[in-house]
């Protein structure tokens, strides 16, 4: 086996790249503010371009912007020179990425971008570079050591560029007041969409599926209702149909421990008179958070008048993929 210390090498890379991010911090300045304002005011789309590793990072930045409320897409500068420049309009803002600021494929399309009056933001490590001088706003990542021991492979510089892109995206997200529900609308598939879009009303048992008994019901009859509905609980309502309490499997165990006469005692004497409730329009993830915080497995859903309209338990949330 090789005697090379892979762990030490890996840790050194992390340390070098962390140092690059420290160098990036001072670059979040007036130019960064101007870039954000330019992007926020954009009537078209944000177009990101870059060559090689900068292009891969640019593609990710465009995807992050698009998923957080800022319409964006990536254009390869080489393809732009062969027709894809037609994807850019005068209402767009172009973010051009080049570590040196002298990448030929990027500089080739800059005059055409300027001619159509699209605004240009550069991201480079050299504020005196050709690209930086041509940009409306010049963002710098600072000059840092590459983590590659040869000092050649883009490593620290691409990490800093990616973080700068994230900083732009999140600053714009917050400026727009972008919400979790907005995020979900662009991520409808898979568990992420389920977690962010599903509401309690989508999952709750309703109508005849809601376990329900009156206050003067005997426990033995309440147990029959709980068994029929299979949720391990039942809502208890007053004469006006408003929720006055809840009775659960846990309450039954406590009654048995106290040798309570479950054949004859009324439910109102042993129910939990201060149950936690939720409303139908609550997000399912919020229901999960409440149930985990209160260490309960089920909850009654009530309307604005306090009347039970549904019931939900942890199994329903698990089955829906919310948990």
CSV table of N, CA, C and O in Angstrom, one decimal, residues 83-187:
chain,number,residue,atom,x,y,z
A,83,UNK,N,-24.1,31.3,-32.8
A,83,UNK,CA,-25.5,31.4,-32.9
A,83,UNK,C,-26.3,31.5,-31.6
A,83,UNK,O,-27.4,32.1,-31.6
A,84,UNK,N,-25.7,31.0,-30.5
A,84,UNK,CA,-26.5,31.1,-29.3
A,84,UNK,C,-26.5,32.5,-28.7
A,84,UNK,O,-27.2,32.8,-27.7
A,85,UNK,N,-25.8,33.4,-29.3
A,85,UNK,CA,-25.8,34.8,-28.8
A,85,UNK,C,-27.2,35.4,-29.0
A,85,UNK,O,-27.6,36.3,-28.3
A,86,UNK,N,-28.0,34.8,-29.9
A,86,UNK,CA,-29.3,35.2,-30.2
A,86,UNK,C,-30.3,34.9,-29.0
A,86,UNK,O,-31.4,35.4,-28.9
A,87,UNK,N,-29.8,34.2,-28.0
A,87,UNK,CA,-30.6,33.9,-26.8
A,87,UNK,C,-30.5,35.1,-25.8
A,87,UNK,O,-31.3,35.2,-24.9
A,88,UNK,N,-29.6,36.1,-26.1
A,88,UNK,CA,-29.4,37.2,-25.2
A,88,UNK,C,-30.1,38.4,-25.8
A,88,UNK,O,-30.0,38.7,-27.0
A,89,UNK,N,-30.8,39.2,-25.0
A,89,UNK,CA,-31.5,40.4,-25.4
A,89,UNK,C,-31.0,41.6,-24.7
A,89,UNK,O,-30.2,41.5,-23.7
A,90,UNK,N,-31.3,42.8,-25.2
A,90,UNK,CA,-30.9,44.0,-24.6
A,90,UNK,C,-31.4,44.2,-23.2
A,90,UNK,O,-30.9,45.1,-22.4
A,91,UNK,N,-32.5,43.5,-22.8
A,91,UNK,CA,-33.0,43.6,-21.4
A,91,UNK,C,-32.4,42.7,-20.4
A,91,UNK,O,-32.7,42.8,-19.2
A,92,UNK,N,-31.4,41.9,-20.9
A,92,UNK,CA,-30.8,40.9,-20.0
A,92,UNK,C,-29.6,41.5,-19.3
A,92,UNK,O,-29.1,42.6,-19.7
A,93,UNK,N,-29.2,40.9,-18.2
A,93,UNK,CA,-27.9,41.2,-17.5
A,93,UNK,C,-27.0,39.9,-17.7
A,93,UNK,O,-27.5,38.8,-17.4
A,94,UNK,N,-25.9,40.1,-18.2
A,94,UNK,CA,-24.9,39.0,-18.4
A,94,UNK,C,-23.9,39.0,-17.3
A,94,UNK,O,-23.3,40.0,-17.0
A,95,UNK,N,-23.7,37.8,-16.7
A,95,UNK,CA,-22.6,37.6,-15.8
A,95,UNK,C,-21.5,36.8,-16.5
A,95,UNK,O,-21.7,35.7,-16.8
A,96,UNK,N,-20.4,37.4,-16.7
A,96,UNK,CA,-19.3,36.7,-17.4
A,96,UNK,C,-18.2,36.4,-16.4
A,96,UNK,O,-17.7,37.2,-15.7
A,97,UNK,N,-17.8,35.1,-16.4
A,97,UNK,CA,-16.9,34.6,-15.4
A,97,UNK,C,-15.6,34.2,-16.1
A,97,UNK,O,-15.6,33.4,-17.1
A,98,UNK,N,-14.5,34.7,-15.6
A,98,UNK,CA,-13.1,34.4,-16.1
A,98,UNK,C,-12.1,34.7,-15.0
A,98,UNK,O,-12.0,35.9,-14.6
A,99,UNK,N,-11.4,33.7,-14.5
A,99,UNK,CA,-10.5,33.9,-13.4
A,99,UNK,C,-9.4,35.0,-13.8
A,99,UNK,O,-9.2,35.9,-13.1
A,100,UNK,N,-8.9,34.8,-15.0
A,100,UNK,CA,-7.9,35.8,-15.5
A,100,UNK,C,-8.5,37.1,-16.0
A,100,UNK,O,-7.8,38.1,-16.0
A,101,UNK,N,-9.7,37.0,-16.4
A,101,UNK,CA,-10.3,38.2,-17.1
A,101,UNK,C,-9.9,38.3,-18.5
A,101,UNK,O,-10.1,39.4,-19.1
A,102,UNK,N,-9.1,37.4,-19.0
A,102,UNK,CA,-8.6,37.5,-20.4
A,102,UNK,C,-9.0,36.3,-21.3
A,102,UNK,O,-8.4,36.1,-22.3
A,103,UNK,N,-10.0,35.5,-20.9
A,103,UNK,CA,-10.4,34.4,-21.6
A,103,UNK,C,-10.9,34.8,-23.0
A,103,UNK,O,-11.9,35.5,-23.1
A,104,UNK,N,-10.3,34.3,-24.1
A,104,UNK,CA,-10.6,34.7,-25.4
A,104,UNK,C,-12.0,34.5,-25.8
A,104,UNK,O,-12.7,35.4,-26.4
A,105,UNK,N,-12.6,33.3,-25.5
A,105,UNK,CA,-14.0,33.0,-26.0
A,105,UNK,C,-15.0,34.0,-25.3
A,105,UNK,O,-16.0,34.3,-25.9
A,106,UNK,N,-14.7,34.4,-24.1
A,106,UNK,CA,-15.6,35.3,-23.4
A,106,UNK,C,-15.4,36.7,-23.9
A,106,UNK,O,-16.4,37.4,-24.2
A,107,UNK,N,-14.2,37.2,-24.1
A,107,UNK,CA,-13.9,38.5,-24.6
A,107,UNK,C,-14.5,38.7,-26.0
A,107,UNK,O,-14.9,39.8,-26.4
A,108,UNK,N,-14.5,37.6,-26.8
A,108,UNK,CA,-15.0,37.7,-28.2
A,108,UNK,C,-16.5,38.2,-28.2
A,108,UNK,O,-16.9,38.9,-29.1
A,109,UNK,N,-17.3,37.7,-27.3
A,109,UNK,CA,-18.7,38.1,-27.3
A,109,UNK,C,-19.0,39.3,-26.6
A,109,UNK,O,-20.2,39.8,-26.7
A,110,UNK,N,-18.1,39.9,-25.8
A,110,UNK,CA,-18.4,41.1,-25.0
A,110,UNK,C,-18.8,42.3,-25.9
A,110,UNK,O,-19.8,42.9,-25.6
A,111,UNK,N,-18.1,42.6,-27.0
A,111,UNK,CA,-18.5,43.7,-27.8
A,111,UNK,C,-20.0,43.6,-28.3
A,111,UNK,O,-20.7,44.6,-28.4
A,112,UNK,N,-20.4,42.3,-28.6
A,112,UNK,CA,-21.7,42.1,-29.1
A,112,UNK,C,-22.7,42.3,-28.0
A,112,UNK,O,-23.9,42.8,-28.2
A,113,UNK,N,-22.4,41.9,-26.8
A,113,UNK,CA,-23.2,42.1,-25.6
A,113,UNK,C,-23.4,43.6,-25.4
A,113,UNK,O,-24.5,44.1,-25.1
A,114,UNK,N,-22.3,44.3,-25.5
A,114,UNK,CA,-22.4,45.8,-25.2
A,114,UNK,C,-23.2,46.4,-26.3
A,114,UNK,O,-23.9,47.4,-26.1
A,115,UNK,N,-23.1,45.9,-27.6
A,115,UNK,CA,-23.8,46.6,-28.7
A,115,UNK,C,-25.3,46.5,-28.5
A,115,UNK,O,-26.0,47.4,-29.0
A,116,UNK,N,-25.7,45.3,-28.0
A,116,UNK,CA,-27.2,45.2,-27.8
A,116,UNK,C,-27.7,45.8,-26.5
A,116,UNK,O,-28.9,45.8,-26.2
A,117,UNK,N,-26.8,46.5,-25.8
A,117,UNK,CA,-27.1,47.3,-24.6
A,117,UNK,C,-27.5,46.4,-23.4
A,117,UNK,O,-28.1,46.9,-22.5
A,118,UNK,N,-27.1,45.1,-23.4
A,118,UNK,CA,-27.3,44.3,-22.2
A,118,UNK,C,-26.2,44.7,-21.2
A,118,UNK,O,-25.1,45.1,-21.6
A,119,UNK,N,-26.6,44.7,-19.9
A,119,UNK,CA,-25.6,45.1,-18.9
A,119,UNK,C,-24.7,43.9,-18.6
A,119,UNK,O,-25.1,42.8,-18.6
A,120,UNK,N,-23.5,44.2,-18.2
A,120,UNK,CA,-22.4,43.2,-18.0
A,120,UNK,C,-21.8,43.3,-16.6
A,120,UNK,O,-21.4,44.3,-16.2
A,121,UNK,N,-21.9,42.1,-16.0
A,121,UNK,CA,-21.2,42.0,-14.7
A,121,UNK,C,-20.1,41.0,-14.9
A,121,UNK,O,-20.3,39.9,-15.4
A,122,UNK,N,-18.9,41.3,-14.5
A,122,UNK,CA,-17.7,40.4,-14.6
A,122,UNK,C,-17.4,39.8,-13.2
A,122,UNK,O,-17.6,40.5,-12.2
A,123,UNK,N,-17.0,38.6,-13.2
A,123,UNK,CA,-16.4,37.9,-12.0
A,123,UNK,C,-15.0,37.4,-12.4
A,123,UNK,O,-14.9,36.5,-13.2
A,124,UNK,N,-14.0,38.0,-11.8
A,124,UNK,CA,-12.6,37.7,-12.1
A,124,UNK,C,-11.8,37.8,-10.8
A,124,UNK,O,-12.3,38.2,-9.8
A,125,UNK,N,-10.5,37.3,-10.9
A,125,UNK,CA,-9.6,37.5,-9.9
A,125,UNK,C,-8.7,38.7,-10.1
A,125,UNK,O,-7.8,39.0,-9.3
A,126,UNK,N,-9.0,39.4,-11.2
A,126,UNK,CA,-8.1,40.6,-11.6
A,126,UNK,C,-8.9,41.8,-12.0
A,126,UNK,O,-9.5,41.8,-13.1
A,127,UNK,N,-9.1,42.7,-11.1
A,127,UNK,CA,-9.9,43.9,-11.4
A,127,UNK,C,-9.3,44.8,-12.5
A,127,UNK,O,-10.0,45.7,-13.0
A,128,UNK,N,-8.1,44.6,-12.9
A,128,UNK,CA,-7.5,45.4,-14.0
A,128,UNK,C,-7.5,44.6,-15.3
A,128,UNK,O,-6.9,45.1,-16.3
A,129,UNK,N,-8.2,43.5,-15.3
A,129,UNK,CA,-8.2,42.7,-16.6
A,129,UNK,C,-9.1,43.3,-17.6
A,129,UNK,O,-9.9,44.3,-17.3
A,130,UNK,N,-9.0,42.8,-18.8
A,130,UNK,CA,-9.8,43.4,-19.9
A,130,UNK,C,-11.3,43.2,-19.7
A,130,UNK,O,-12.0,44.1,-19.9
A,131,UNK,N,-11.7,42.1,-19.2
A,131,UNK,CA,-13.1,41.8,-18.9
A,131,UNK,C,-13.6,42.7,-17.8
A,131,UNK,O,-14.7,43.3,-18.0
A,132,UNK,N,-12.8,42.9,-16.8
A,132,UNK,CA,-13.2,43.8,-15.7
A,132,UNK,C,-13.4,45.2,-16.2
A,132,UNK,O,-14.4,45.9,-15.8
A,133,UNK,N,-12.5,45.7,-17.0
A,133,UNK,CA,-12.6,47.1,-17.5
A,133,UNK,C,-13.8,47.3,-18.4
A,133,UNK,O,-14.3,48.4,-18.5
A,134,UNK,N,-14.2,46.2,-19.1
A,134,UNK,CA,-15.3,46.4,-20.0
A,134,UNK,C,-16.7,46.3,-19.3
A,134,UNK,O,-17.7,46.6,-19.9
A,135,UNK,N,-16.7,45.7,-18.1
A,135,UNK,CA,-18.0,45.4,-17.4
A,135,UNK,C,-18.6,46.7,-16.8
A,135,UNK,O,-17.9,47.7,-16.4
A,136,UNK,N,-19.9,46.7,-16.7
A,136,UNK,CA,-20.6,47.7,-16.0
A,136,UNK,C,-20.4,47.6,-14.5
A,136,UNK,O,-20.3,48.6,-13.8
A,137,UNK,N,-20.3,46.4,-14.0
A,137,UNK,CA,-19.9,46.1,-12.6
A,137,UNK,C,-18.9,45.1,-12.5
A,137,UNK,O,-19.0,44.0,-13.2
A,138,UNK,N,-17.8,45.3,-11.8
A,138,UNK,CA,-16.7,44.3,-11.8
A,138,UNK,C,-16.6,43.7,-10.4
A,138,UNK,O,-16.4,44.4,-9.4
A,139,UNK,N,-16.9,42.4,-10.3
A,139,UNK,CA,-16.8,41.7,-9.0
A,139,UNK,C,-15.5,40.9,-9.0
A,139,UNK,O,-15.1,40.3,-10.0
A,140,UNK,N,-14.8,40.9,-7.9
A,140,UNK,CA,-13.5,40.2,-7.8
A,140,UNK,C,-13.6,39.2,-6.7
A,140,UNK,O,-14.3,39.4,-5.6
A,141,UNK,N,-13.0,38.0,-6.9
A,141,UNK,CA,-12.9,37.0,-5.9
A,141,UNK,C,-11.6,37.1,-5.1
A,141,UNK,O,-11.4,36.4,-4.1
A,142,UNK,N,-10.7,38.0,-5.5
A,142,UNK,CA,-9.5,38.2,-4.8
A,142,UNK,C,-8.4,37.2,-5.3
A,142,UNK,O,-8.8,36.2,-5.9
A,143,UNK,N,-7.2,37.4,-5.0
A,143,UNK,CA,-6.1,36.6,-5.5
A,143,UNK,C,-5.8,35.6,-4.4
A,143,UNK,O,-5.3,36.0,-3.3
A,144,UNK,N,-6.0,34.3,-4.6
A,144,UNK,CA,-5.8,33.3,-3.6
A,144,UNK,C,-5.0,32.2,-4.2
A,144,UNK,O,-4.9,32.0,-5.4
A,145,UNK,N,-4.3,31.4,-3.3
A,145,UNK,CA,-3.6,30.2,-3.8
A,145,UNK,C,-4.5,29.1,-4.2
A,145,UNK,O,-5.5,28.8,-3.5
A,146,UNK,N,-4.2,28.5,-5.3
A,146,UNK,CA,-5.0,27.3,-5.7
A,146,UNK,C,-4.6,26.2,-4.8
A,146,UNK,O,-3.5,26.0,-4.4
A,147,UNK,N,-5.6,25.3,-4.5
A,147,UNK,CA,-5.4,24.2,-3.6
A,147,UNK,C,-4.5,23.1,-4.2
A,147,UNK,O,-3.9,22.3,-3.6
A,148,UNK,N,-4.6,23.1,-5.6
A,148,UNK,CA,-3.7,22.2,-6.3
A,148,UNK,C,-2.2,22.4,-6.0
A,148,UNK,O,-1.8,23.6,-6.1
A,149,UNK,N,-1.5,21.4,-5.6
A,149,UNK,CA,-0.1,21.6,-5.3
A,149,UNK,C,0.7,22.2,-6.4
A,149,UNK,O,1.8,22.8,-6.1
A,150,UNK,N,0.3,22.0,-7.6
A,150,UNK,CA,1.0,22.6,-8.8
A,150,UNK,C,0.6,24.1,-9.0
A,150,UNK,O,1.2,24.8,-9.8
A,151,UNK,N,-0.5,24.5,-8.3
A,151,UNK,CA,-1.0,25.8,-8.5
A,151,UNK,C,-1.6,26.1,-9.8
A,151,UNK,O,-1.7,27.2,-10.3
A,152,UNK,N,-2.0,25.0,-10.5
A,152,UNK,CA,-2.5,25.1,-11.9
A,152,UNK,C,-4.0,24.8,-12.0
A,152,UNK,O,-4.8,25.6,-12.6
A,153,UNK,N,-4.5,23.7,-11.3
A,153,UNK,CA,-5.9,23.3,-11.5
A,153,UNK,C,-6.8,24.3,-10.7
A,153,UNK,O,-6.6,24.6,-9.6
A,154,UNK,N,-7.9,24.8,-11.4
A,154,UNK,CA,-8.8,25.7,-10.7
A,154,UNK,C,-9.5,25.0,-9.5
A,154,UNK,O,-10.2,24.0,-9.7
A,155,UNK,N,-9.2,25.4,-8.3
A,155,UNK,CA,-9.7,24.8,-7.1
A,155,UNK,C,-10.2,25.9,-6.2
A,155,UNK,O,-11.4,26.1,-6.1
A,156,UNK,N,-9.4,26.6,-5.5
A,156,UNK,CA,-9.8,27.6,-4.6
A,156,UNK,C,-10.5,28.7,-5.4
A,156,UNK,O,-11.5,29.3,-4.9
A,157,UNK,N,-10.1,29.0,-6.6
A,157,UNK,CA,-10.7,30.1,-7.3
A,157,UNK,C,-12.1,29.8,-7.7
A,157,UNK,O,-13.0,30.6,-7.7
A,158,UNK,N,-12.4,28.5,-8.1
A,158,UNK,CA,-13.7,28.1,-8.5
A,158,UNK,C,-14.6,28.0,-7.2
A,158,UNK,O,-15.8,28.3,-7.3
A,159,UNK,N,-14.0,27.6,-6.1
A,159,UNK,CA,-14.8,27.6,-4.9
A,159,UNK,C,-15.3,29.0,-4.5
A,159,UNK,O,-16.4,29.2,-4.2
A,160,UNK,N,-14.3,30.0,-4.6
A,160,UNK,CA,-14.7,31.3,-4.2
A,160,UNK,C,-15.7,31.9,-5.2
A,160,UNK,O,-16.6,32.6,-4.8
A,161,UNK,N,-15.6,31.6,-6.5
A,161,UNK,CA,-16.6,32.0,-7.5
A,161,UNK,C,-18.0,31.5,-7.2
A,161,UNK,O,-19.0,32.2,-7.3
A,162,UNK,N,-18.0,30.2,-6.8
A,162,UNK,CA,-19.3,29.5,-6.5
A,162,UNK,C,-19.9,30.2,-5.3
A,162,UNK,O,-21.1,30.5,-5.3
A,163,UNK,N,-19.1,30.5,-4.3
A,163,UNK,CA,-19.7,31.1,-3.0
A,163,UNK,C,-20.1,32.5,-3.4
A,163,UNK,O,-21.2,33.0,-2.9
A,164,UNK,N,-19.4,33.2,-4.2
A,164,UNK,CA,-19.8,34.6,-4.6
A,164,UNK,C,-21.2,34.5,-5.3
A,164,UNK,O,-22.1,35.3,-5.1
A,165,UNK,N,-21.4,33.5,-6.2
A,165,UNK,CA,-22.6,33.3,-6.9
A,165,UNK,C,-23.8,33.0,-5.9
A,165,UNK,O,-24.9,33.5,-6.0
A,166,UNK,N,-23.5,32.2,-4.9
A,166,UNK,CA,-24.5,31.9,-3.9
A,166,UNK,C,-24.8,33.2,-3.1
A,166,UNK,O,-26.0,33.4,-2.7
A,167,UNK,N,-23.8,34.0,-2.8
A,167,UNK,CA,-24.1,35.3,-2.1
A,167,UNK,C,-25.0,36.2,-2.9
A,167,UNK,O,-25.9,36.8,-2.4
A,168,UNK,N,-24.8,36.2,-4.2
A,168,UNK,CA,-25.7,37.0,-5.1
A,168,UNK,C,-27.1,36.5,-5.1
A,168,UNK,O,-28.1,37.2,-4.9
A,169,UNK,N,-27.2,35.1,-5.2
A,169,UNK,CA,-28.5,34.5,-5.3
A,169,UNK,C,-29.3,34.7,-4.0
A,169,UNK,O,-30.5,35.0,-4.0
A,170,UNK,N,-28.7,34.5,-2.9
A,170,UNK,CA,-29.4,34.6,-1.6
A,170,UNK,C,-29.7,36.0,-1.3
A,170,UNK,O,-30.8,36.3,-0.7
A,171,UNK,N,-28.8,36.9,-1.6
A,171,UNK,CA,-29.1,38.4,-1.4
A,171,UNK,C,-30.4,38.8,-2.2
A,171,UNK,O,-31.3,39.5,-1.7
A,172,UNK,N,-30.4,38.3,-3.4
A,172,UNK,CA,-31.6,38.6,-4.2
A,172,UNK,C,-32.9,37.9,-3.7
A,172,UNK,O,-34.0,38.5,-3.7
A,173,UNK,N,-32.7,36.7,-3.3
A,173,UNK,CA,-33.8,35.9,-2.7
A,173,UNK,C,-34.5,36.7,-1.5
A,173,UNK,O,-35.7,36.9,-1.5
A,174,UNK,N,-33.6,37.2,-0.7
A,174,UNK,CA,-34.1,38.0,0.5
A,174,UNK,C,-34.7,39.3,0.1
A,174,UNK,O,-35.7,39.8,0.7
A,175,UNK,N,-34.1,40.0,-0.9
A,175,UNK,CA,-34.6,41.3,-1.3
A,175,UNK,C,-36.0,41.1,-2.0
A,175,UNK,O,-36.8,42.0,-1.8
A,176,UNK,N,-36.2,40.0,-2.6
A,176,UNK,CA,-37.5,39.8,-3.3
A,176,UNK,C,-38.6,39.3,-2.3
A,176,UNK,O,-39.7,39.2,-2.6
A,177,UNK,N,-38.2,38.9,-1.1
A,177,UNK,CA,-39.1,38.3,-0.2
A,177,UNK,C,-39.6,37.0,-0.6
A,177,UNK,O,-40.7,36.5,-0.4
A,178,UNK,N,-38.7,36.2,-1.2
A,178,UNK,CA,-38.9,34.9,-1.8
A,178,UNK,C,-39.2,33.9,-0.6
A,178,UNK,O,-38.5,33.9,0.4
A,179,UNK,N,-40.3,33.2,-0.7
A,179,UNK,CA,-40.8,32.3,0.5
A,179,UNK,C,-40.5,30.9,0.2
A,179,UNK,O,-40.2,30.5,-1.0
A,180,UNK,N,-40.7,30.1,1.2
A,180,UNK,CA,-40.6,28.6,1.0
A,180,UNK,C,-41.6,28.1,0.0
A,180,UNK,O,-41.3,27.2,-0.7
A,181,UNK,N,-42.8,28.7,0.0
A,181,UNK,CA,-43.8,28.2,-0.9
A,181,UNK,C,-43.4,28.6,-2.3
A,181,UNK,O,-43.7,27.8,-3.3
A,182,UNK,N,-42.8,29.8,-2.5
A,182,UNK,CA,-42.3,30.2,-3.8
A,182,UNK,C,-41.3,29.2,-4.3
A,182,UNK,O,-41.2,28.7,-5.5
A,183,UNK,N,-40.4,28.8,-3.4
A,183,UNK,CA,-39.3,27.8,-3.7
A,183,UNK,C,-40.0,26.5,-4.1
A,183,UNK,O,-39.5,25.8,-5.1
A,184,UNK,N,-41.0,26.1,-3.4
A,184,UNK,CA,-41.7,24.8,-3.7
A,184,UNK,C,-42.3,24.8,-5.1
A,184,UNK,O,-42.3,23.8,-5.8
A,185,UNK,N,-42.8,25.9,-5.6
A,185,UNK,CA,-43.4,26.0,-6.9
A,185,UNK,C,-42.4,25.7,-8.0
A,185,UNK,O,-42.8,25.3,-9.1
A,186,UNK,N,-41.1,25.9,-7.8
A,186,UNK,CA,-40.2,25.6,-8.8
A,186,UNK,C,-39.5,24.3,-8.5
A,186,UNK,O,-38.6,23.9,-9.2
A,187,UNK,N,-39.9,23.6,-7.4
A,187,UNK,CA,-39.4,22.3,-7.1
A,187,UNK,C,-40.5,21.3,-6.8
A,187,UNK,O,-40.6,20.8,-5.7
